[in-house]
Each structure stands twice: as structure tokens, then as C-alpha cells.
């Protein structure tokens, strides 16, 4: 779904008003029947022979993804990664507003990132009492992540965007966690490189033998 | 596989020498039979009744993931995200060495990040001629990503770690791409929050009706 939303947003930017499942299929590198199936699962927006209304589909998928409501995000850990997230303008366009930044480094206290001041982590409870927080992004070292996640859950925060290199051990089923494990992603890349190299070797060997 | 590698590394750090599939199952929140199946697929490291030798399994999976060889990475785009990647010490431990940093901002020219100087993107070809590059990480805006990716492929780079908010249109089947789409991840989180909220509503409604 996020991928559809992204592509439809690009089409809108390009001024495209209607698109057939075949055209979308070519663009997204997915079969047209897969596209029809996916979009039917989510309410069937298409009209046979007319294609999809891009604007309508974009808005509907946005609604399904919960993007029509604003989400307030706090970032815990204002190192390079935390600052990168705070500086992403595109999150705001999707309704994700960075409303709080927290760190334990006193040198960062009061430092502003896009108009949001860095607060000390000790002020978290006070901040949470006065501000609605929907999502907490964790970008601090993994050994502190579990403890902090429990603290966030105790504050009533129901969604964690976890960049710490650990799977959070949360017992609370009500909390949703989305992980971005950069090291895992890099290892996956390494694995695919190796596999690709071996495939190529086999192909070249095959080519030679067939000669 | 990366997830197994991560957990086994943690076990090693904790000084654990042997682990049964049941113990690993509890830790990783995966069924023991799934674990046995996964590890059998990758060569069967276990011995009935003895559990797995953690060190051996860790090294074997590392080998499967291609981590026993060094990978040289260049980062293109030395904004906050690029700097965050360049500063990650844990990549090095897995054999991923950041050997080059490139940007188009002259203000960054010569700026050092962990001993690696930022070069101007115009020097990329010269650098590639004298240095082996295994992976290029792209952290620049999406509108420049496709063109740059083709430039990298022309330089013989066979792996791209893509943070640009776009699916790269590479025709070359030999190139492996691993995407980290942060906005997609955030939308997925939003979707899961909404779904979780609805599930909870239904449960509460059910509870009330059952009273």
C-alpha cells in the first residue's frame, strides 16, 4: 500500500489524472492482475475500461493508511540519524509532524532543528503530559532501547518507529512497532550480491559448456 | 538470515556457547520448528540433543551472508543521513568499510567524517578508477537518484543501497538494489496503528456485548 501511495503521488505530481492497471503495472513492475487484485482488496476503486482516477485512488489509499489525520512524532536520540529524520520535509506532507526531540547529551539542550527545540530526556514525562504523542522514533543505542520503549508505553504511546539495532521486547499487544534495521538491510544486500555473483558464474560456466 | 546473525552475535557477546532451537525460538519469537527448518536449509548446523554451537553457527551464517570478505562502501549524499551512515561503527565490525564520501555541496568539500574526506561528486570517476567500490549508498534527493544510479552501474558498481524515495529503474539484472524507504516504513506504521485501533474497538465492543 505505501508503495501504491508513493507511485500515485508521483503521477499526481506529473499531472496524470487517470491510469489503467496496465500502465500502472509497467510503472511499478508488478503484474496488472496483481494490481487489480490489490486495489480490489482495498475497496475496488477501478472502473472497467476507464482506468483509475489517480486523485481519488491516492486519497482513498491515504485514508486507508491513516494519513488523513495528523500524527505527532517525537524523536528520541538527536544524533545524525535523528537529525536526518527531523529534517525530512516529506514526512510533514504525509501528516507526520515532528513535535518533540529528546536526547541525553546536555550539549544539545535547546538546539533547534527545523523550529523544534531539543529537550533533555528527563523532561519526557512532563512533555507527554502536555502534548499528544502518536509515534516515538527511537534512534539511540540498542542497549537503552528496551528500557526506553517500556517507558514510552507507560506514557501511553502506542506506536514505535525503531531504528535501534534490536527487536524490542514489548509485552503489550496494543503497541505497534515498525523496525528499520539498517545493519540487517546491509547484510541482505551482501547476501544478494553473493547470490547474484554465483548465478553469474553458473551462467558463464553454462555458456562456455554450451559452446 | 540477517536476523539470525544479529541474535547469534548478541549471544556471543553474552558468552553463550551452545543454544537449543527451543531457547533460540523463545528469544527470537519464532517457532523452534521454523528455526530448525531455516538452519537446515542453510546447511544443517545442529546436532540432535546438543543444540547449536553459537560461534560456529555465527561464522557459518556470516559466510553465507558474504560477511567474511570486506565490502567497500561509498556514500553519495553527505547530509544528515549520509553522515549518520558514515558514523555507524557497527557496519565496520561486519566488514563494511566506508571508503568514500561524495556530495555536490562545495561547503562540504574536504570535510572529514571518521577519517574519510568528502569529495565532490565530479571526482567520482577518478576515485572509482583507483579504488575498488563494492556498494554505493544513495542518500540524495529522489530526482537525481536514477541518473546517478546509471552512472554508478557504468562505473561497474554492482550493488546499490538506496535511501532515495524512489524505486530505481535499472535495466541491468546484474545489479542488486536494497531499498530503505523511510516514508514507506512510516506509512506502514500508520496503517498498523489504524488497524490495531480498529481491532481494539471491536474487542471492546465485543466485551460490552458479552456482558
CSV table of N, CA and C in Angstrom, one decimal, chain A residues 63-64, chain B residues 193-203:
chain,number,residue,atom,x,y,z
A,63,UNK,N,-6.3,7.5,3.0
A,63,UNK,CA,-7.3,7.3,4.1
A,63,UNK,C,-7.0,5.9,4.8
A,64,UNK,N,-6.9,4.9,3.9
A,64,UNK,CA,-6.6,3.5,4.4
A,64,UNK,C,-5.4,3.5,5.2
B,193,UNK,N,-1.2,1.1,13.0
B,193,UNK,CA,-1.8,1.8,14.1
B,193,UNK,C,-3.3,1.8,14.0
B,194,UNK,N,-3.7,2.2,12.8
B,194,UNK,CA,-5.2,2.3,12.5
B,194,UNK,C,-5.8,0.9,12.6
B,195,UNK,N,-5.2,-0.1,12.1
B,195,UNK,CA,-5.7,-1.4,12.1
B,195,UNK,C,-5.8,-1.9,13.5
B,196,UNK,N,-4.8,-1.6,14.3
B,196,UNK,CA,-4.7,-2.0,15.7
B,196,UNK,C,-5.8,-1.3,16.5
B,197,UNK,N,-6.0,0.0,16.2
B,197,UNK,CA,-7.1,0.7,16.9
B,197,UNK,C,-8.5,0.1,16.6
B,198,UNK,N,-8.7,-0.3,15.3
B,198,UNK,CA,-10.0,-0.8,14.9
B,198,UNK,C,-10.2,-2.2,15.6
B,199,UNK,N,-9.1,-3.0,15.7
B,199,UNK,CA,-9.2,-4.3,16.4
B,199,UNK,C,-9.6,-4.1,17.8
B,200,UNK,N,-9.0,-3.1,18.4
B,200,UNK,CA,-9.3,-2.8,19.8
B,200,UNK,C,-10.7,-2.4,20.0
B,201,UNK,N,-11.2,-1.5,19.1
B,201,UNK,CA,-12.6,-1.1,19.2
B,201,UNK,C,-13.5,-2.3,19.1
B,202,UNK,N,-13.2,-3.2,18.2
B,202,UNK,CA,-14.1,-4.4,18.0
B,202,UNK,C,-14.1,-5.2,19.3
B,203,UNK,N,-12.9,-5.3,19.8
B,203,UNK,CA,-12.7,-6.1,21.1
B,203,UNK,C,-13.5,-5.5,22.2
